[in-house]
Coordinates of N, CA, C and O and ligand atoms in Angstrom, one line a residue:
X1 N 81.3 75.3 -104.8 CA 80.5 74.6 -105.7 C 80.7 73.1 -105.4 O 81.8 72.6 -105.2
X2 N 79.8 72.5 -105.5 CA 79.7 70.7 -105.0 C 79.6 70.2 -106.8 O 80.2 69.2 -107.1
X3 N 78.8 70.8 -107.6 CA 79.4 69.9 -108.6 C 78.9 70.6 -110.1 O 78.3 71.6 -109.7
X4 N 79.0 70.5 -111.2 CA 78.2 70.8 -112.3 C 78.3 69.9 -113.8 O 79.3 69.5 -114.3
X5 N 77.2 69.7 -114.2 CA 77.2 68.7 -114.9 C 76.5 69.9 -116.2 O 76.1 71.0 -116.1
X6 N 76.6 68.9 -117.5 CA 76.2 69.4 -118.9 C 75.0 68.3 -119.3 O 75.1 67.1 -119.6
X7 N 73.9 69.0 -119.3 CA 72.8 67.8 -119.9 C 73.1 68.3 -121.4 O 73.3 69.4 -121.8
X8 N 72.9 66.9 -122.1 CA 72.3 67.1 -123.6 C 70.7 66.7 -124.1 O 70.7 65.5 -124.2
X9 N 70.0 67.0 -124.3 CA 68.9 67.0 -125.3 C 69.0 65.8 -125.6 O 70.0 65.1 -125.6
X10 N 67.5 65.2 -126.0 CA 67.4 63.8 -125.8 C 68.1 62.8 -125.5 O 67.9 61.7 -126.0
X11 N 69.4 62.9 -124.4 CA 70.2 61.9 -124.3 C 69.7 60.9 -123.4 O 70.1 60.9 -122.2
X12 N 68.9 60.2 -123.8 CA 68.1 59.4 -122.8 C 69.0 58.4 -122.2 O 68.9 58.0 -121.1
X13 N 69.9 57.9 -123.0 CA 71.2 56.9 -122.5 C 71.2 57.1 -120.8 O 70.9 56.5 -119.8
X14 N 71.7 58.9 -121.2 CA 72.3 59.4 -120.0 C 71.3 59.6 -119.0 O 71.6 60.2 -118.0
X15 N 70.1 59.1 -119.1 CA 69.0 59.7 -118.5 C 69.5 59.3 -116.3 O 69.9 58.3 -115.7
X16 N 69.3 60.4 -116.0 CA 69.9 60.2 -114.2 C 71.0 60.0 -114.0 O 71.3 59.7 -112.8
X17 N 72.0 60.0 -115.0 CA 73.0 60.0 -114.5 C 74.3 61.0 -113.6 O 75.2 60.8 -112.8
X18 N 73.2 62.4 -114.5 CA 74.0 64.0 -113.1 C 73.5 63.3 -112.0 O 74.4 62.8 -111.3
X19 N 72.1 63.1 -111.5 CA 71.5 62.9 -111.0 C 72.2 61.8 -109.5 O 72.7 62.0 -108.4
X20 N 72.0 61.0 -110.0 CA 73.1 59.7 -109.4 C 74.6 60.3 -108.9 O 75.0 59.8 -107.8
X21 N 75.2 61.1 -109.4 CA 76.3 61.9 -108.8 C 76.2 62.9 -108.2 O 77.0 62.9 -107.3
X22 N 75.4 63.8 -108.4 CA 74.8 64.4 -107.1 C 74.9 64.2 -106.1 O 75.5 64.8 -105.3
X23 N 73.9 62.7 -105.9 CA 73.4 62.2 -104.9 C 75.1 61.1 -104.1 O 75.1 60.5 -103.1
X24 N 76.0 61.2 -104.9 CA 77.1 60.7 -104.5 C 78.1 61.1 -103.5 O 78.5 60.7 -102.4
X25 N 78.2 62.2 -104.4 CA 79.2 63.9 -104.1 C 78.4 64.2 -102.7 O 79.0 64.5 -101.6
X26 N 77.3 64.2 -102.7 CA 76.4 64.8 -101.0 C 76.4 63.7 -100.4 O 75.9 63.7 -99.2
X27 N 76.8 62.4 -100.8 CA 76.6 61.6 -99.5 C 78.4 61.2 -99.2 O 78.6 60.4 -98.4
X28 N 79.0 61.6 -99.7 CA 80.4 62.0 -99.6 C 80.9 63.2 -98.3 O 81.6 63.1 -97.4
X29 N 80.1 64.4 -98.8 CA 79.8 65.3 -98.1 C 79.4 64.6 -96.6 O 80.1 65.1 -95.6
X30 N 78.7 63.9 -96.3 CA 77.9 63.6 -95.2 C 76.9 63.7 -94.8 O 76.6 63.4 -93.6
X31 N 76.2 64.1 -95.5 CA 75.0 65.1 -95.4 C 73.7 64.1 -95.4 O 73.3 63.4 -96.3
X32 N 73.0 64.4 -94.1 CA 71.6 63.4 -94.0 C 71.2 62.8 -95.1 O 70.8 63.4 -96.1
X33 N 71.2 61.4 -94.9 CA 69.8 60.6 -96.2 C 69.0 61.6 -96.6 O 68.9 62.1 -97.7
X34 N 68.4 62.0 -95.4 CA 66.9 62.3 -96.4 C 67.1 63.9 -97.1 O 66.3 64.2 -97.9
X35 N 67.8 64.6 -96.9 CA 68.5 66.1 -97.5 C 68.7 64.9 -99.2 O 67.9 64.7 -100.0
X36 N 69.6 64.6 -99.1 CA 70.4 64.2 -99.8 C 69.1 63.0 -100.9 O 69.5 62.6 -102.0
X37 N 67.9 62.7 -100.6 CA 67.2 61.9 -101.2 C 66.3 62.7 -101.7 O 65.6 62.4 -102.7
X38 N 66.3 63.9 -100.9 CA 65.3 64.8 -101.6 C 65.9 66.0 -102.6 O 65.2 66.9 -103.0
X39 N 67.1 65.9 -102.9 CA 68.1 66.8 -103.8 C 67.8 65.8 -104.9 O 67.1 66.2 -105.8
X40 N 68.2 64.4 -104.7 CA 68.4 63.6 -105.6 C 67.0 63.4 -106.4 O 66.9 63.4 -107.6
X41 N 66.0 63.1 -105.6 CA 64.8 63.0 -106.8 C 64.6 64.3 -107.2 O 64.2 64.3 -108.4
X42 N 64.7 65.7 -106.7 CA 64.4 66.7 -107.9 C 65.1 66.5 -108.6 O 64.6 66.3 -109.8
X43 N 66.4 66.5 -108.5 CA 67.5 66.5 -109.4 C 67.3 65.7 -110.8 O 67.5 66.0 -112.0
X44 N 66.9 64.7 -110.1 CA 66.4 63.7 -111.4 C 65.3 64.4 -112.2 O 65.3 64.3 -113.4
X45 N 64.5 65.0 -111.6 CA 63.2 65.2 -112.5 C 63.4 66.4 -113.3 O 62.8 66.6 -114.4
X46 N 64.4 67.4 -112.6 CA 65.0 68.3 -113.4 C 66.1 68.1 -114.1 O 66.4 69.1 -114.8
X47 N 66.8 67.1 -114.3 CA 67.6 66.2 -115.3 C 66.4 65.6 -116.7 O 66.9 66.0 -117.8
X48 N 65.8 65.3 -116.7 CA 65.3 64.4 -117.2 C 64.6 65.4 -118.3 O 64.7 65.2 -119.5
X49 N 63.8 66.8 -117.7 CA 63.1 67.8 -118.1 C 63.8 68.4 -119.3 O 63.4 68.7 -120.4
X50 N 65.0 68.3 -118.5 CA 66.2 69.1 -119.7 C 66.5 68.3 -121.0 O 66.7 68.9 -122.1
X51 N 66.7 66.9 -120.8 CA 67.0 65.6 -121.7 C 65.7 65.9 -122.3 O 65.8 66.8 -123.2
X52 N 64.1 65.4 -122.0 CA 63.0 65.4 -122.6 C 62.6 66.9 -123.6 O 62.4 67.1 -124.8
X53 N 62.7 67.8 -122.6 CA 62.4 69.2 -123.4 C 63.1 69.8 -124.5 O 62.7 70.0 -125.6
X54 N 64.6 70.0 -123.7 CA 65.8 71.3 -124.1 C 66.7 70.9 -125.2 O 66.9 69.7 -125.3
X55 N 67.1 71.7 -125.8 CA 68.4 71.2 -126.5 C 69.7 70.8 -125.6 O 70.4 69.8 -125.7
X56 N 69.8 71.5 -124.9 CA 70.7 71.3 -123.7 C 70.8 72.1 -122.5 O 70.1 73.2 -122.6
X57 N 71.4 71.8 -121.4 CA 71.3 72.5 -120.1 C 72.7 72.2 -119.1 O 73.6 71.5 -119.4
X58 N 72.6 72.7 -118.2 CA 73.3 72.7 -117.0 C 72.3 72.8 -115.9 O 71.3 73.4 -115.6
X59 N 73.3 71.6 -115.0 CA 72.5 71.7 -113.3 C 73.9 72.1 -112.6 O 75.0 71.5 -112.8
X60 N 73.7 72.9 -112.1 CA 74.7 73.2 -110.7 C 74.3 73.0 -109.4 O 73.2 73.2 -109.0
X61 N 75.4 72.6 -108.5 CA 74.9 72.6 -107.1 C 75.8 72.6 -106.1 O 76.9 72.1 -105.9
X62 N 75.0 73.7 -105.4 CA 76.0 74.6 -104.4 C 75.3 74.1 -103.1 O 74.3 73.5 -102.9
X63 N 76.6 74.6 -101.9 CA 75.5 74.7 -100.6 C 75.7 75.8 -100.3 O 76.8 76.3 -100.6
X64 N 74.7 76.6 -99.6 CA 74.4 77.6 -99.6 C 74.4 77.6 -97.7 O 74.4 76.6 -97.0
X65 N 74.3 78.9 -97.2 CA 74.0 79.4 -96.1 C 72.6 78.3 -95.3 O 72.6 77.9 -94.2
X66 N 71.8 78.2 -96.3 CA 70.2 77.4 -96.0 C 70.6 76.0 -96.3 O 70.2 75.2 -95.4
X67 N 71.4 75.4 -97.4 CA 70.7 74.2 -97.6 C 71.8 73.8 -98.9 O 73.0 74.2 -99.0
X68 N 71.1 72.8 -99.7 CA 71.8 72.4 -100.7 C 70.6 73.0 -102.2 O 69.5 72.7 -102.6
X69 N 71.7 74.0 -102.9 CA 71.2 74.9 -104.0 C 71.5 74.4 -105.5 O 72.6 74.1 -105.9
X70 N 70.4 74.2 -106.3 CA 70.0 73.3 -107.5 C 69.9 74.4 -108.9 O 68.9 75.1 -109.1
X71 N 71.0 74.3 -109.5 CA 70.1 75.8 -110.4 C 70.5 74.9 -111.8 O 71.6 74.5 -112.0
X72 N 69.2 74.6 -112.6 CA 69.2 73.8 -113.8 C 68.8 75.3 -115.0 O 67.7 75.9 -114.9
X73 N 69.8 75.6 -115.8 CA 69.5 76.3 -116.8 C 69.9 75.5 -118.2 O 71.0 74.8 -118.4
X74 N 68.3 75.8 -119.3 CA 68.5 75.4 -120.3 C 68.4 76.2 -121.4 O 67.7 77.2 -121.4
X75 N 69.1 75.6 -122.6 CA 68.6 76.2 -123.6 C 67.5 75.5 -124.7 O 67.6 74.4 -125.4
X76 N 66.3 76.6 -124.6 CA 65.0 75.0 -125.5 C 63.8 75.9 -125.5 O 63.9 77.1 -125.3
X77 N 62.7 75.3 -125.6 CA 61.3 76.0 -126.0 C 61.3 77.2 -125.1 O 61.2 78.4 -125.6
X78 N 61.5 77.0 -123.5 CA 60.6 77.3 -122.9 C 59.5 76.7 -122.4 O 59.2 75.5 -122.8
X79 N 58.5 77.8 -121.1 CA 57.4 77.2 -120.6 C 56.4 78.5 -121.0 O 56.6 79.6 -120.5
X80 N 55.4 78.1 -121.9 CA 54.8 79.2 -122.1 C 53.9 79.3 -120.6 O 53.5 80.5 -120.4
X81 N 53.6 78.6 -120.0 CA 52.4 78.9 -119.3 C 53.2 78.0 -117.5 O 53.2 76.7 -117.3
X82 N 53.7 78.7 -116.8 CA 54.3 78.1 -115.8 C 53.6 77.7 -114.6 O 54.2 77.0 -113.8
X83 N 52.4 78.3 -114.5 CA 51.4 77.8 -113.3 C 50.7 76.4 -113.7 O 50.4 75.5 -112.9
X84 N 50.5 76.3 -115.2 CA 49.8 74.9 -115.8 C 50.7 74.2 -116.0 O 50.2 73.2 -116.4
X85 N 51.9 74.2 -115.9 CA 53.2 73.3 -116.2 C 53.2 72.7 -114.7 O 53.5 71.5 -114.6
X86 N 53.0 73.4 -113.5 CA 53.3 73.2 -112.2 C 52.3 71.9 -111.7 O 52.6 71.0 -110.9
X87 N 51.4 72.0 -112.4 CA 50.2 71.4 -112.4 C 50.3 69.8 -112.1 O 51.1 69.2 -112.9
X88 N 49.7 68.9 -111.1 CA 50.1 67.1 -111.4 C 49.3 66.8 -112.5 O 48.1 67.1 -112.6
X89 N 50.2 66.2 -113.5 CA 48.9 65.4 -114.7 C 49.7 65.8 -116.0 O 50.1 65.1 -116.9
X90 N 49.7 67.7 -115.8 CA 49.6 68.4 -117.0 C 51.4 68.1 -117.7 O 52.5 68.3 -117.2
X91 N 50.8 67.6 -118.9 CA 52.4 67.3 -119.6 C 52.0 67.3 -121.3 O 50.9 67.0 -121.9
X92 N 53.5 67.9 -121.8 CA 53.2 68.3 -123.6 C 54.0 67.2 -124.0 O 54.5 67.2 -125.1
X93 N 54.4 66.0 -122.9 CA 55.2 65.3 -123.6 C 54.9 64.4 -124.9 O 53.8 63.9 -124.7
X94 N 55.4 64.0 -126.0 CA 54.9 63.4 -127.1 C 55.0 62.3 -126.6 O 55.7 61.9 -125.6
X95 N 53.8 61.1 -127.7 CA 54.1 59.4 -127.5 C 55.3 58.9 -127.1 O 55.4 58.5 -126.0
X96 N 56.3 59.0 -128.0 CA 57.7 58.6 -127.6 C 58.1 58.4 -126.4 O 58.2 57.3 -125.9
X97 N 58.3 59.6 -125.8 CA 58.7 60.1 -124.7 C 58.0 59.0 -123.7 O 58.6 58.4 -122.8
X98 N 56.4 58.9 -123.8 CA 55.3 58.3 -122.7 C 56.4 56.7 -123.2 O 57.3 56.1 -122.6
X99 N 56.0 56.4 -124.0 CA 56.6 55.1 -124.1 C 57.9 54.6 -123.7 O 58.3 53.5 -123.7
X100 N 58.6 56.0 -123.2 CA 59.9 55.4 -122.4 C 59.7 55.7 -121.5 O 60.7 56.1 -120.9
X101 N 58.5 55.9 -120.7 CA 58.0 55.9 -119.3 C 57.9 57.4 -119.0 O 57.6 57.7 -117.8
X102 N 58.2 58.2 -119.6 CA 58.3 59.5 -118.5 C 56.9 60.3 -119.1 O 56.1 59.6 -119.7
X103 N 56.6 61.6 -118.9 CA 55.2 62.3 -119.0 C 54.6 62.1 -118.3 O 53.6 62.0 -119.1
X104 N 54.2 61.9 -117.4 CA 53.0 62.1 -116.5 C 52.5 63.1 -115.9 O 51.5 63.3 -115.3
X105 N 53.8 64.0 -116.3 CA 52.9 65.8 -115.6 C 53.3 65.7 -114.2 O 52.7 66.5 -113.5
X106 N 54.4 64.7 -113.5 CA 54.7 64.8 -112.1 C 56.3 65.4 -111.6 O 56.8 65.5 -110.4
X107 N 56.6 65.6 -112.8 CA 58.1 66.2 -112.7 C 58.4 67.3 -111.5 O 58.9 67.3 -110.4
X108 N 57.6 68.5 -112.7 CA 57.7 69.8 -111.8 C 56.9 69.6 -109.9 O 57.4 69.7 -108.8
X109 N 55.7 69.4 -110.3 CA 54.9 68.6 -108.8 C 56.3 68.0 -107.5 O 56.6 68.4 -106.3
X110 N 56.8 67.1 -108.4 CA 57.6 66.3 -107.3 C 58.8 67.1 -106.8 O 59.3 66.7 -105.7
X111 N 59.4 68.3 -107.7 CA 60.2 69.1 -107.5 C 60.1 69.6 -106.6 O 61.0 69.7 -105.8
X112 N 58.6 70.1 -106.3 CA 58.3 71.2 -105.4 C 57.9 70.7 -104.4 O 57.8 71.4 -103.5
X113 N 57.7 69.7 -104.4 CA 57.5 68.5 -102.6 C 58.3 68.7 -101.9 O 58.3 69.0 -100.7
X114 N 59.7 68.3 -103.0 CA 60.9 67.4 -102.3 C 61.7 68.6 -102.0 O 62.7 68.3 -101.4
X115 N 61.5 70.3 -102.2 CA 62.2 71.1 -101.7 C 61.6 72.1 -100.9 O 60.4 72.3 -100.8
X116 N 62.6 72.9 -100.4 CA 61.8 74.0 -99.2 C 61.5 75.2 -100.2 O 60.6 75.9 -99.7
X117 N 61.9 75.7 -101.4 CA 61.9 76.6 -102.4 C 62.0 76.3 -104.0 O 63.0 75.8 -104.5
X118 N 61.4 76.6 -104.6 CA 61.9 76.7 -105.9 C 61.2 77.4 -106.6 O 60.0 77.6 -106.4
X119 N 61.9 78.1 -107.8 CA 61.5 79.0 -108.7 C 62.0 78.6 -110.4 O 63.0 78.0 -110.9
X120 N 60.6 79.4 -111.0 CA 61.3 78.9 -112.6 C 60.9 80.6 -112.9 O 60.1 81.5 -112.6
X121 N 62.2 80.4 -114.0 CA 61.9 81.7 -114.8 C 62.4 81.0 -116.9 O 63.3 80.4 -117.5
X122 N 61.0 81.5 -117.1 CA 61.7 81.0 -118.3 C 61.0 82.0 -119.5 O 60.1 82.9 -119.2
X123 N 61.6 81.9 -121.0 CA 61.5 82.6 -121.8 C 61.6 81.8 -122.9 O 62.5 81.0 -123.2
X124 N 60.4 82.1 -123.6 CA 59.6 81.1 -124.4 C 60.7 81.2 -125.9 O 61.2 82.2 -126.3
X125 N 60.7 80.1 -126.4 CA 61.9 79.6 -127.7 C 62.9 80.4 -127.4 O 63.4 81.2 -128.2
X126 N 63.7 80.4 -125.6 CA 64.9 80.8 -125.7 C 65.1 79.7 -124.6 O 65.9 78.8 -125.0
X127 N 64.7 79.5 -123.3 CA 65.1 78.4 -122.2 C 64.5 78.8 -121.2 O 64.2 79.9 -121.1
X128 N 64.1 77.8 -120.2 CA 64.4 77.6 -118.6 C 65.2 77.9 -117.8 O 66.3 77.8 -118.2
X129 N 65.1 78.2 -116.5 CA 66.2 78.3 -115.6 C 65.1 78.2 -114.2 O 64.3 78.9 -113.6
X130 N 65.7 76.7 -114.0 CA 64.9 76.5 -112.5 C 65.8 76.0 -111.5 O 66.6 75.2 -111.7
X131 N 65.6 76.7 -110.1 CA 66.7 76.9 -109.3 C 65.4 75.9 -108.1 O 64.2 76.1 -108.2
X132 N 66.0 75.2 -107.4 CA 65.4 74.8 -106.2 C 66.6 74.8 -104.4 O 67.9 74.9 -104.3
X133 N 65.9 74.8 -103.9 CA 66.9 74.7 -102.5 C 66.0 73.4 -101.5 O 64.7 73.2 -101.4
X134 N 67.1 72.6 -101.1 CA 66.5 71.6 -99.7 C 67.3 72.4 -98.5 O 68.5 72.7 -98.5
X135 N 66.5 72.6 -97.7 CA 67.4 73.2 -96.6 C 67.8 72.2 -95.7 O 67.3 71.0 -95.8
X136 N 69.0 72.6 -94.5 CA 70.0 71.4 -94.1 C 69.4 71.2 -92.8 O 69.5 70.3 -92.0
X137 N 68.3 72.9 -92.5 CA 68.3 72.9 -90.8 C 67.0 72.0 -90.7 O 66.1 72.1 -91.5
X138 N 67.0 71.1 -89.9 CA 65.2 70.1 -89.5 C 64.4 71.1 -89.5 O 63.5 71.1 -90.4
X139 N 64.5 72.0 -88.5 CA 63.2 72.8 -88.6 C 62.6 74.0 -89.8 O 61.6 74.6 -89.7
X140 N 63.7 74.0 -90.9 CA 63.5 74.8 -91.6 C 62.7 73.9 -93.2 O 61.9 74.3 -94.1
X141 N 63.3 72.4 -92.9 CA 63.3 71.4 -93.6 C 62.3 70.4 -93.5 O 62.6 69.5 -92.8
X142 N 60.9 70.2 -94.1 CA 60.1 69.5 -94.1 C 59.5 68.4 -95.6 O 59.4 68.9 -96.7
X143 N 59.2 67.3 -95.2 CA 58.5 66.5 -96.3 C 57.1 67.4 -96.5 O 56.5 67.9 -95.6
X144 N 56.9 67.3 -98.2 CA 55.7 67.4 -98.0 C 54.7 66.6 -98.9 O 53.5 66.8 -98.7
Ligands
ATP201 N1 62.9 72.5 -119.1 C1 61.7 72.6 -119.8 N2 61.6 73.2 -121.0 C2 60.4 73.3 -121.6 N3 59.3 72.8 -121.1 C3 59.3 72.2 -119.9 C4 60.5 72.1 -119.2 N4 60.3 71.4 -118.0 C5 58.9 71.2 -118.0 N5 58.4 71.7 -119.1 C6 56.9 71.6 -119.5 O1 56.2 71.4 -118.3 C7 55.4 70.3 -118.4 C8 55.3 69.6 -117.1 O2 56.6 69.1 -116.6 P1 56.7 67.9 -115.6 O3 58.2 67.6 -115.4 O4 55.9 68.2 -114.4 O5 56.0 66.7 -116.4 P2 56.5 65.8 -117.6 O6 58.0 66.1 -117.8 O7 55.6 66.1 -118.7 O8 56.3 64.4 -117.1 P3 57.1 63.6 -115.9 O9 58.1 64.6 -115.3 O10 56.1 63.0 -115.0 O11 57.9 62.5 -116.7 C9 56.1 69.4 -119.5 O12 55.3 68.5 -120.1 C10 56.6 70.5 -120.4 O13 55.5 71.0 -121.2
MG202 MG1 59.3 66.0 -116.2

């Protein structure tokens, strides 16, 4: 395991701060910029999800056989509808939230750019659990 952090629920203080360690701990590690820049922006948006959304959560991050492995589980609403959540634009975030800049509906979108995999499984008024992978090998590993 490379690291595990505890989000809390609206802790906006903390807002990127797993995030920013992550991105520490792997560049500690050694591991390419750009591996390591594209862990770090999902990381963030799946930080942030959990702060905005959840009561609270966990990100863990492993390396794996493929890559560097991201598994963010929370406890909180849920996603009732996960293909329109995936969506650019589409966001239930309240005013508040827009007013401290985040909601744009680009979270999950940017997640899924910046990795070679990712999956959500979630269960409605119980949590999330979204797991993403950047793989390490170039050719397995592309921007998109
Ligand atoms: N962990 C979560 N728990 C419950 N709902 C979530 C969670 N993550 C995402 N969602 C739902 O999916 C929608 C889209 O998420 P996404 O991260 O793409 O956008 P956003 O958080 O609304 O805005 P942005 O990420 O651009 O600040 C959210 O508005 C919310 O309805
Ligand atoms: Mg988001």
């Amino acid at each position: 395991m490379i690291a595990e952090f505890q989000i809390q629920g609206q802790d906006f203080k903390k807002a990127g701060e797993a995030s920013f360690e992550i991105k520490n701990r792997l560049k500690r590690l050694g591991l390419p910029p750009v591996i390591i820049r594209r862990v770090a922006t999902a990381s963030y948006e799946a930080e942030l999800n959990v702060i905005v959304y959840a009561h609270k959560g966990t990100i863990r991050v492993d390396l794996g056989d493929q890559g560097v492995e991201v598994k963010v589980t929370d406890e909180g609403p849920g996603i009732p509808d996960i293909a329109m959540a995936m969506q650019e634009g589409y966001s239930t975030a309240p005013p508040y939230v827009k007013q401290l800049g985040y909601g744009s509906g680009m979270g999950l979108p940017n997640i899924k750019k910046n990795s070679d995999w990712m999956e959500i499984q979630s269960e409605v008024n119980r949590g999330t659990t979204l797991r993403f992978r950047v793989n390490l090998n170039e050719s397995q590993s592309r921007d998109r």
